[in-house]
Short mmCIF file of C-alpha atoms in Angstrom, two decimals:
data_model
loop_
_atom_site.label_atom_id
_atom_site.label_comp_id
_atom_site.label_asym_id
_atom_site.label_seq_id
_atom_site.Cartn_x
_atom_site.Cartn_y
_atom_site.Cartn_z
CA MET A 1 95.29 39.93 128.07
CA SER A 2 95.60 43.26 126.31
CA THR A 3 96.61 43.50 122.67
CA ARG A 4 98.44 46.29 120.93
CA SER A 5 98.06 47.85 117.49
CA ASP A 6 99.87 50.71 115.82
CA CYS A 7 98.49 53.21 113.32
CA ASP A 8 99.51 56.46 111.74
CA VAL A 9 96.31 58.34 112.62
CA ALA A 10 93.69 57.35 115.19
CA ILE A 11 90.34 59.08 114.63
CA ILE A 12 88.08 59.05 117.68
CA GLY A 13 84.47 59.42 116.54
CA ALA A 14 82.88 58.22 113.29
CA GLY A 15 80.44 61.06 112.76
CA SER A 16 80.14 63.95 110.32
CA ALA A 17 83.71 65.08 111.13
CA GLY A 18 85.38 61.73 111.79
CA LEU A 19 84.37 60.12 108.50
CA PRO A 20 85.87 62.88 106.27
CA ALA A 21 89.02 62.83 108.45
CA TYR A 22 89.30 59.07 107.86
CA ARG A 23 88.97 59.55 104.09
CA GLU A 24 91.73 62.19 104.07
CA VAL A 25 94.09 59.83 105.90
CA VAL A 26 93.33 56.99 103.48
CA LYS A 27 93.83 59.33 100.52
CA ALA A 28 97.28 60.21 101.87
CA GLY A 29 98.24 56.53 101.88
CA LEU A 30 98.59 56.28 105.65
CA LYS A 31 97.20 53.70 108.07
CA PRO A 32 94.07 54.95 109.88
CA LEU A 33 92.06 53.57 112.76
CA LEU A 34 88.49 54.86 112.99
CA ILE A 35 87.23 54.41 116.56
CA GLU A 36 83.56 54.62 117.52
CA GLY A 37 82.20 53.82 120.97
CA GLY A 38 78.52 54.40 120.21
CA PRO A 39 76.07 53.66 117.40
CA HIS A 40 77.21 54.42 113.85
CA GLY A 41 75.19 56.65 111.57
CA THR A 42 76.25 60.23 112.54
CA MET A 43 74.35 62.59 114.82
CA CYS A 44 72.99 64.42 111.76
CA ALA A 45 71.32 61.34 110.31
CA ARG A 46 70.30 59.73 113.60
CA VAL A 47 69.06 62.56 115.85
CA GLY A 48 69.77 65.85 114.07
CA CYS A 49 69.37 67.33 110.60
CA MET A 50 67.50 64.56 108.82
CA PRO A 51 64.86 63.38 111.34
CA SER A 52 64.10 66.96 112.33
CA LYS A 53 63.45 67.84 108.68
CA LEU A 54 61.18 64.81 108.37
CA LEU A 55 59.10 66.11 111.28
CA ILE A 56 59.15 69.63 109.80
CA ALA A 57 58.01 68.29 106.41
CA ALA A 58 54.96 66.71 108.03
CA ALA A 59 54.20 69.99 109.80
CA GLU A 60 54.54 71.91 106.53
CA ALA A 61 51.98 69.61 104.90
CA ALA A 62 49.48 70.35 107.67
CA ALA A 63 50.23 74.08 107.51
CA ALA A 64 49.70 74.13 103.72
CA ILE A 65 46.16 72.79 104.18
CA ARG A 66 45.38 75.48 106.74
CA HIS A 67 46.86 78.08 104.37
CA ALA A 68 44.75 77.06 101.37
CA PRO A 69 41.70 79.27 102.10
CA GLY A 70 43.87 82.31 101.38
CA PHE A 71 43.85 81.20 97.73
CA GLY A 72 40.10 80.60 97.70
CA ILE A 73 40.51 76.84 98.26
CA THR A 74 38.64 75.33 101.17
CA ALA A 75 38.64 71.90 102.77
CA ALA A 76 36.32 70.36 105.31
CA GLY A 77 37.69 71.70 108.58
CA ASP A 78 41.15 71.52 110.10
CA PRO A 79 43.50 68.78 108.87
CA ARG A 80 43.53 65.63 111.01
CA VAL A 81 47.04 64.77 112.19
CA ASP A 82 47.70 61.09 112.82
CA GLY A 83 50.58 61.30 115.28
CA VAL A 84 51.33 57.58 115.09
CA ALA A 85 51.61 57.72 111.29
CA VAL A 86 53.69 60.91 111.41
CA MET A 87 56.22 59.41 113.81
CA ASP A 88 56.26 56.08 111.96
CA ARG A 89 57.42 57.85 108.79
CA VAL A 90 59.97 59.90 110.72
CA ARG A 91 61.51 56.75 112.22
CA ARG A 92 61.41 54.73 108.98
CA GLU A 93 63.07 57.43 106.88
CA ARG A 94 65.50 58.27 109.69
CA ASP A 95 66.58 54.63 109.81
CA ARG A 96 67.01 54.65 106.03
CA PHE A 97 69.38 57.64 106.17
CA VAL A 98 71.29 56.06 109.06
CA GLY A 99 71.55 52.83 107.09
CA PHE A 100 73.38 54.52 104.24
CA VAL A 101 76.07 55.75 106.64
CA VAL A 102 76.33 52.40 108.43
CA ASP A 103 76.75 50.63 105.09
CA ASP A 104 79.66 52.93 104.21
CA VAL A 105 81.37 52.21 107.53
CA GLN A 106 80.88 48.47 107.23
CA ALA A 107 82.45 48.57 103.76
CA MET A 108 85.72 49.83 105.27
CA PRO A 109 88.57 47.33 105.72
CA PRO A 110 88.11 45.66 109.14
CA GLU A 111 91.64 46.62 110.17
CA HIS A 112 90.66 50.29 109.77
CA ARG A 113 87.87 50.11 112.37
CA LEU A 114 87.51 49.66 116.10
CA ASP A 115 84.06 49.67 117.69
CA ALA A 116 84.94 50.45 121.29
CA ARG A 117 85.16 53.25 123.83
CA VAL A 118 88.67 54.53 124.39
CA GLU A 119 90.57 56.67 126.86
CA PHE A 120 94.06 58.15 126.88
CA LEU A 121 96.76 56.37 128.85
CA ARG A 122 99.32 59.01 127.91
CA ASP A 123 100.29 61.09 124.89
CA GLY A 124 99.82 59.05 121.73
CA VAL A 125 98.49 55.96 123.52
CA LEU A 126 94.82 54.95 123.86
CA ARG A 127 93.20 52.02 125.64
CA SER A 128 89.82 50.57 124.70
CA ASP A 129 87.19 49.24 127.07
CA GLN A 130 88.08 45.82 125.64
CA GLY A 131 91.67 46.12 126.86
CA HIS A 132 93.04 46.94 123.43
CA GLU A 133 96.00 49.36 123.38
CA ILE A 134 96.39 51.71 120.40
CA HIS A 135 99.62 53.58 119.66
CA ALA A 136 99.11 56.44 117.19
CA SER A 137 101.63 58.97 115.98
CA ARG A 138 98.75 61.39 115.33
CA ILE A 139 95.20 61.62 116.71
CA VAL A 140 92.01 63.34 115.54
CA ILE A 141 89.35 63.89 118.23
CA ALA A 142 85.88 64.14 116.67
CA THR A 143 83.67 62.98 119.53
CA GLY A 144 80.90 65.57 119.07
CA THR A 145 78.66 66.96 121.79
CA GLN A 146 75.85 65.81 124.05
CA PRO A 147 72.80 67.70 125.35
CA VAL A 148 72.99 69.30 128.77
CA VAL A 149 70.31 68.29 131.29
CA PRO A 150 70.43 70.78 134.22
CA ASP A 151 69.89 69.36 137.69
CA LEU A 152 66.74 71.44 138.03
CA TYR A 153 64.92 69.13 135.60
CA ARG A 154 66.15 65.76 136.86
CA PRO A 155 63.15 65.23 139.22
CA LEU A 156 60.99 64.97 136.08
CA GLY A 157 62.62 61.67 135.12
CA GLU A 158 61.67 60.56 131.60
CA LEU A 159 59.37 63.60 131.21
CA ALA A 160 62.50 65.76 130.73
CA ILE A 161 63.85 65.00 127.26
CA VAL A 162 66.42 66.22 124.74
CA ASN A 163 66.03 66.46 120.99
CA ASP A 164 67.68 63.03 120.58
CA ASP A 165 64.62 61.50 122.27
CA VAL A 166 61.97 63.08 120.04
CA PHE A 167 62.63 60.93 117.01
CA ASP A 168 61.93 57.67 118.82
CA TRP A 169 58.42 58.75 119.82
CA GLN A 170 55.65 56.34 118.85
CA ASP A 171 53.05 59.14 118.91
CA LEU A 172 52.89 62.90 119.37
CA PRO A 173 52.34 64.18 122.94
CA ARG A 174 49.51 66.56 123.79
CA SER A 175 51.80 69.31 125.14
CA VAL A 176 55.51 70.17 125.20
CA LEU A 177 57.47 72.91 126.95
CA LEU A 178 60.67 73.79 125.11
CA ILE A 179 63.51 75.44 127.00
CA GLY A 180 65.50 77.67 124.65
CA SER A 181 64.68 79.56 121.45
CA GLY A 182 67.79 78.69 119.48
CA VAL A 183 67.70 76.74 116.23
CA ILE A 184 66.48 73.47 117.78
CA GLY A 185 63.84 75.16 119.91
CA VAL A 186 62.44 77.17 117.00
CA GLU A 187 62.45 74.31 114.48
CA LEU A 188 60.99 71.62 116.72
CA GLY A 189 58.65 74.04 118.49
CA LEU A 190 57.05 75.18 115.23
CA ALA A 191 56.87 71.65 113.84
CA LEU A 192 55.11 70.33 116.94
CA ALA A 193 52.74 73.30 117.11
CA ARG A 194 51.73 72.86 113.47
CA LEU A 195 51.11 69.18 114.11
CA GLY A 196 48.60 70.06 116.81
CA VAL A 197 50.76 69.81 119.93
CA ARG A 198 50.23 72.54 122.54
CA VAL A 199 53.62 74.24 122.69
CA ARG A 200 55.26 76.79 124.94
CA VAL A 201 58.84 78.09 124.49
CA LEU A 202 60.74 79.75 127.34
CA ASN A 203 64.00 81.61 126.72
CA ARG A 204 66.14 83.11 129.46
CA SER A 205 67.25 86.09 127.32
CA ASP A 206 65.72 88.19 124.53
CA SER A 207 67.65 86.34 121.78
CA PHE A 208 65.89 84.42 119.03
CA ALA A 209 67.35 81.88 116.58
CA HIS A 210 70.81 83.48 116.99
CA LEU A 211 69.79 86.53 114.94
CA THR A 212 71.92 89.59 115.72
CA ASP A 213 70.33 92.23 113.45
CA PRO A 214 67.61 93.87 115.61
CA PRO A 215 65.04 94.61 112.84
CA VAL A 216 65.49 91.13 111.34
CA ARG A 217 65.12 89.54 114.76
CA GLN A 218 61.97 91.56 115.42
CA ALA A 219 60.51 90.51 112.07
CA ALA A 220 61.22 86.88 112.96
CA LEU A 221 59.55 87.32 116.34
CA ASP A 222 56.51 88.96 114.74
CA ALA A 223 56.14 86.04 112.35
CA LEU A 224 56.92 83.09 114.62
CA ALA A 225 56.63 83.94 118.31
CA PRO A 226 52.80 83.67 118.46
CA GLU A 227 52.81 80.05 117.24
CA LEU A 228 55.60 79.20 119.67
CA ASN A 229 53.83 80.88 122.61
CA LEU A 230 57.28 82.33 123.25
CA VAL A 231 58.18 83.93 126.55
CA ARG A 232 61.52 85.75 126.52
CA ASN A 233 63.56 86.74 129.56
CA ALA A 234 61.93 83.91 131.48
CA ARG A 235 63.51 82.17 134.47
CA VAL A 236 62.29 78.73 135.49
CA THR A 237 61.89 78.84 139.27
CA ALA A 238 60.47 75.41 140.13
CA VAL A 239 59.90 72.08 138.45
CA ARG A 240 58.13 69.05 139.85
CA ARG A 241 56.44 65.93 138.60
CA ASP A 242 52.73 65.49 139.20
CA GLY A 243 51.77 62.02 138.00
CA ASP A 244 52.40 61.84 134.24
CA GLU A 245 52.78 65.59 133.88
CA ALA A 246 55.50 68.16 134.52
CA LEU A 247 54.43 71.17 136.58
CA VAL A 248 56.68 74.13 135.72
CA ASN A 249 56.86 77.58 137.35
CA TRP A 250 58.63 80.53 135.79
CA SER A 251 58.98 84.27 136.29
CA THR A 252 59.52 87.01 133.72
CA ALA A 253 61.56 90.20 133.68
CA GLY A 254 58.37 92.11 134.39
CA GLY A 255 57.95 90.23 137.65
CA SER A 256 54.97 88.07 136.79
CA ASP A 257 54.89 84.41 137.91
CA MET A 258 53.34 81.65 135.85
CA GLN A 259 52.67 77.92 136.22
CA GLU A 260 51.74 75.44 133.51
CA ARG A 261 51.45 71.67 132.99
CA PHE A 262 53.08 69.72 130.16
CA ASP A 263 53.41 66.12 129.01
CA ARG A 264 57.08 66.64 128.19
CA VAL A 265 59.81 69.25 128.80
CA LEU A 266 62.22 69.43 125.87
CA LEU A 267 65.61 70.89 126.82
CA THR A 268 67.27 72.60 123.86
CA ALA A 269 69.37 75.24 125.60
CA GLY A 270 72.85 73.73 125.50
CA ARG A 271 75.27 70.97 124.52
CA ARG A 272 78.74 70.19 125.79
CA PRO A 273 81.75 68.47 124.17
CA VAL A 274 82.03 64.72 124.75
CA LEU A 275 85.51 64.64 126.28
CA ALA A 276 85.31 63.60 129.94
CA SER A 277 85.62 59.87 129.25
CA LEU A 278 88.83 60.39 127.25
CA HIS A 279 90.81 61.37 130.38
CA LEU A 280 92.71 64.16 128.69
CA ASP A 281 94.24 64.92 132.08
CA ARG A 282 96.63 62.01 131.43
CA THR A 283 98.12 63.86 128.46
CA SER A 284 100.15 67.03 128.03
CA LEU A 285 97.42 68.65 125.91
CA PRO A 286 96.79 72.30 126.86
CA LEU A 287 93.17 72.67 128.01
CA ASP A 288 90.94 75.71 128.39
CA ASP A 289 88.73 76.35 131.42
CA ARG A 290 86.08 74.00 129.99
CA GLY A 291 88.56 71.15 129.66
CA VAL A 292 88.64 71.46 125.85
CA PRO A 293 92.03 71.28 124.10
CA VAL A 294 93.26 74.66 122.85
CA ILE A 295 93.46 74.64 119.05
CA ASP A 296 94.57 76.85 116.21
CA PRO A 297 91.22 77.54 114.46
CA ALA A 298 92.91 77.73 111.05
CA SER A 299 94.58 74.31 111.21
CA LEU A 300 92.57 72.66 114.05
CA GLN A 301 95.85 71.49 115.60
CA VAL A 302 96.12 71.39 119.38
CA ARG A 303 98.88 73.79 120.33
CA GLY A 304 102.26 72.10 119.90
CA GLN A 305 100.83 68.56 119.63
CA PRO A 306 100.17 66.00 116.85
CA VAL A 307 96.52 66.08 117.91
CA PHE A 308 93.62 67.72 116.05
CA LEU A 309 90.00 68.53 116.90
CA ALA A 310 87.15 68.43 114.38
CA GLY A 311 83.41 69.02 114.37
CA ASP A 312 81.06 69.99 117.16
CA VAL A 313 83.59 69.06 119.85
CA THR A 314 85.50 72.25 118.98
CA GLY A 315 82.57 74.28 120.31
CA ARG A 316 82.59 76.54 117.27
CA HIS A 317 79.87 75.66 114.75
CA ALA A 318 77.30 72.91 115.37
CA ILE A 319 76.47 72.65 111.66
CA GLN A 320 76.85 69.50 109.54
CA HIS A 321 78.75 70.99 106.61
CA GLU A 322 81.08 72.84 108.99
CA ALA A 323 81.78 69.58 110.85
CA SER A 324 82.49 67.84 107.55
CA ASP A 325 84.87 70.60 106.50
CA ASP A 326 86.55 70.38 109.91
CA GLY A 327 87.08 66.67 109.34
CA ARG A 328 88.76 67.27 106.02
CA VAL A 329 91.04 69.96 107.48
CA ALA A 330 91.95 67.93 110.56
CA GLY A 331 92.42 64.71 108.59
CA ALA A 332 94.59 66.34 105.93
CA ASN A 333 96.74 68.09 108.52
CA ALA A 334 97.08 64.95 110.62
CA ALA A 335 98.20 63.08 107.52
CA ALA A 336 100.68 65.83 106.61
CA TRP A 337 102.01 66.36 110.15
CA PRO A 338 104.43 67.95 110.97
CA ASP A 339 103.75 69.98 107.80
CA VAL A 340 100.60 71.51 109.28
CA ARG A 341 99.07 74.55 107.63
CA ALA A 342 96.00 76.73 107.60
CA ARG A 343 93.52 75.51 105.03
CA PRO A 344 90.87 77.56 103.23
CA ARG A 345 87.35 77.47 104.62
CA ARG A 346 84.02 78.10 102.98
CA ALA A 347 81.94 81.21 103.62
CA PRO A 348 79.91 80.91 106.84
CA MET A 349 76.22 80.16 106.32
CA ALA A 350 73.42 79.05 108.67
CA VAL A 351 69.75 78.25 108.02
CA VAL A 352 66.80 77.72 110.36
CA PHE A 353 64.10 75.57 108.75
CA SER A 354 61.17 77.50 110.15
CA ASN A 355 58.44 78.92 107.94
CA PRO A 356 59.21 81.68 107.15
CA GLN A 357 62.81 80.51 107.14
CA ILE A 358 65.74 82.27 108.81
CA MET A 359 69.30 82.55 107.56
CA GLN A 360 72.66 84.20 108.22
CA VAL A 361 75.60 84.59 105.84
CA GLY A 362 79.07 85.71 106.83
CA GLY A 363 78.49 85.70 110.57
CA GLY A 364 75.52 88.06 110.43
CA PHE A 365 75.12 91.64 111.61
CA GLY A 366 76.91 91.06 114.91
CA ALA A 367 80.19 90.22 113.18
CA TYR A 368 80.69 93.71 111.74
CA ASP A 369 81.15 97.33 112.76
CA PRO A 370 77.91 99.10 111.77
CA ASP A 371 79.79 102.36 111.24
CA THR A 372 81.79 100.84 108.37
CA MET A 373 78.96 99.25 106.41
CA ALA A 374 75.86 100.11 104.44
CA ILE A 375 72.72 98.04 105.02
CA GLY A 376 70.39 97.28 102.12
CA ALA A 377 66.88 95.98 102.83
CA VAL A 378 63.93 94.35 101.17
CA ASP A 379 60.55 94.04 102.85
CA TRP A 380 59.11 90.69 101.80
CA THR A 381 55.57 91.80 102.63
CA ARG A 382 55.70 93.99 99.52
CA GLN A 383 57.79 91.76 97.22
CA GLY A 384 55.96 90.52 94.12
CA ARG A 385 56.56 86.77 94.03
CA SER A 386 56.18 86.51 97.80
CA ARG A 387 52.72 88.06 97.61
CA VAL A 388 51.74 85.77 94.72
CA MET A 389 52.49 82.75 96.94
CA LEU A 390 51.02 84.29 100.11
CA ARG A 391 54.43 83.91 101.74
CA ASN A 392 55.05 87.63 102.11
CA GLN A 393 56.55 87.84 105.60
CA GLY A 394 59.87 89.06 106.88
CA VAL A 395 62.84 91.13 105.81
CA LEU A 396 66.27 90.69 104.21
CA HIS A 397 69.26 92.84 105.20
CA VAL A 398 72.46 92.71 103.15
CA TYR A 399 75.69 94.27 104.41
CA MET A 400 78.19 96.14 102.21
CA ARG A 401 81.56 97.45 103.36
CA ARG A 402 81.59 101.11 102.43
CA ALA A 403 85.34 101.34 101.81
CA ASP A 404 85.36 99.02 98.79
CA GLN A 405 81.67 98.13 98.24
CA ARG A 406 82.44 94.49 99.08
CA PHE A 407 79.47 92.31 100.04
CA ILE A 408 80.22 91.01 103.54
CA GLY A 409 77.10 89.24 104.84
CA ALA A 410 73.36 89.11 105.40
CA GLU A 411 70.56 88.17 107.78
CA MET A 412 67.03 87.29 106.75
CA VAL A 413 63.67 85.94 107.76
CA GLY A 414 61.38 85.26 104.85
CA PRO A 415 60.46 82.96 101.95
CA ASP A 416 63.03 80.48 100.59
CA ALA A 417 65.77 81.77 102.89
CA GLU A 418 67.70 78.50 102.45
CA HIS A 419 68.12 79.28 98.73
CA VAL A 420 68.86 82.98 99.24
CA ALA A 421 71.53 81.96 101.75
CA HIS A 422 73.31 79.80 99.20
CA LEU A 423 73.41 82.51 96.54
CA LEU A 424 74.73 85.10 98.99
CA ALA A 425 77.27 82.69 100.52
CA TRP A 426 78.62 81.96 97.05
CA ALA A 427 78.93 85.70 96.37
CA LEU A 428 80.71 86.16 99.70
CA GLN A 429 83.17 83.35 99.03
CA MET A 430 83.89 84.75 95.55
CA GLU A 431 84.58 88.14 97.22
CA LEU A 432 82.15 89.97 94.95
CA THR A 433 81.30 93.63 95.33
CA VAL A 434 77.69 94.77 95.40
CA PRO A 435 78.05 96.43 91.94
CA GLN A 436 79.36 93.11 90.57
CA MET A 437 76.41 91.23 92.09
CA LEU A 438 73.98 93.69 90.52
CA LYS A 439 75.36 92.82 87.07
CA LEU A 440 74.26 89.20 87.51
CA PRO A 441 70.90 88.03 86.05
CA PHE A 442 67.66 88.09 88.06
CA TYR A 443 64.61 86.39 86.55
CA HIS A 444 61.10 87.85 86.84
CA PRO A 445 59.04 87.12 88.87
CA THR A 446 61.15 85.33 91.49
CA ILE A 447 62.08 85.54 95.14
CA GLU A 448 65.64 86.28 93.97
CA GLU A 449 64.49 89.67 92.70
CA GLY A 450 64.24 90.62 96.35
CA ILE A 451 68.00 90.14 96.64
CA ARG A 452 68.47 92.67 93.84
CA THR A 453 66.20 95.14 95.65
CA ALA A 454 68.30 94.84 98.81
CA LEU A 455 71.58 95.13 96.90
CA ARG A 456 70.36 98.26 95.12
CA ASP A 457 69.42 99.74 98.48
CA ALA A 458 72.88 98.94 99.88
CA ALA A 459 74.56 100.54 96.86
CA LYS A 460 72.43 103.66 97.31
CA GLN A 461 73.20 103.82 101.05
CA GLY A 462 76.89 103.58 100.26
CA GLU A 463 76.96 106.49 97.81
#
């Protein structure tokens, strides 16, 4: 027999967006119900940010040994990578990070939680797979995304994998083909290559790591494409399984045809919102052509409804801190409904944990009209501290709006890009001008002096 419960706000999904939404509802003194139909622990901790950085850290250790002769330090041959030990640490530390999140969820009042899959019966009413009926005056949908596995690769069976699968490996494979040169493809491709795995990356366009500034993208390709064995503008034409190997054929824009064997094919080229099982067709929610509810991006409210979207499911930014901010906005607005309002957001920032690293601030080059901005540059190959550390690769471009000298964004490949990104994102959020930024202190000798070089160049271009 079904049971019924009532709550003020039902939050579907207990991930990086759902958990902050829950906290906002509790803070407002309302009754929440946090619903999760899968494992707790967030995608970031379980199969995303944290385990990927654990794998990258191991790869960086191996790369540092290979890099040592440049300083006059030699070791006996190439470093020996113990794949079993590498993956054991990745899994152990991954489980530790997941455990912290699970502990937080388990500490919630039991009446605030429901571990079940749910679907809509009608507006404001959900039903669980246990027959439980939930009536909510407001709903936050934070169900995230799942990797896309095209039909072309299904004949490979378990040889075709997604990034979620990598972090349960017991050992490293001998060879991996990665489909896609976005963030996941670049990060995991480099990590595996530096751990001794034979890697090939195929990308169907000429894009790379979402960089939109052509010289910055080219600098990134110069630095990273050789290790990735990257083929751009490639179209996979045939895939078949041959014993324990995948046999893959592809053609290039130049017309050449290639075939290669791999132990695994890692699909990194797309994710889709997890919405189908919710049966949104039973509601009056307005949907776009992908079946995703239409939202106001400033408030995250579904048009005309007491329903809010948060996190990756929105299809906007698949980044942990953006998902967390979404959760706070959606949760606060759900709690305040019908007094829904646009809420301030932080300056956009994205980092790729390659080496050299890649970053964008403010949406990058592609977000602006080149005719209205000045571009300042620093070449890291010539920058002092970079050369000291033998990390002198790449370029930084900063963008200044000519009309008022306001700093509006940046793209970079080079040393310590994750730290440069933070400094520039802070400047962007504080709405600083380039002359104001140049009045700030820069210590010598540091990577940050390169920022000053680029800012000076932008100021000169804008004269």
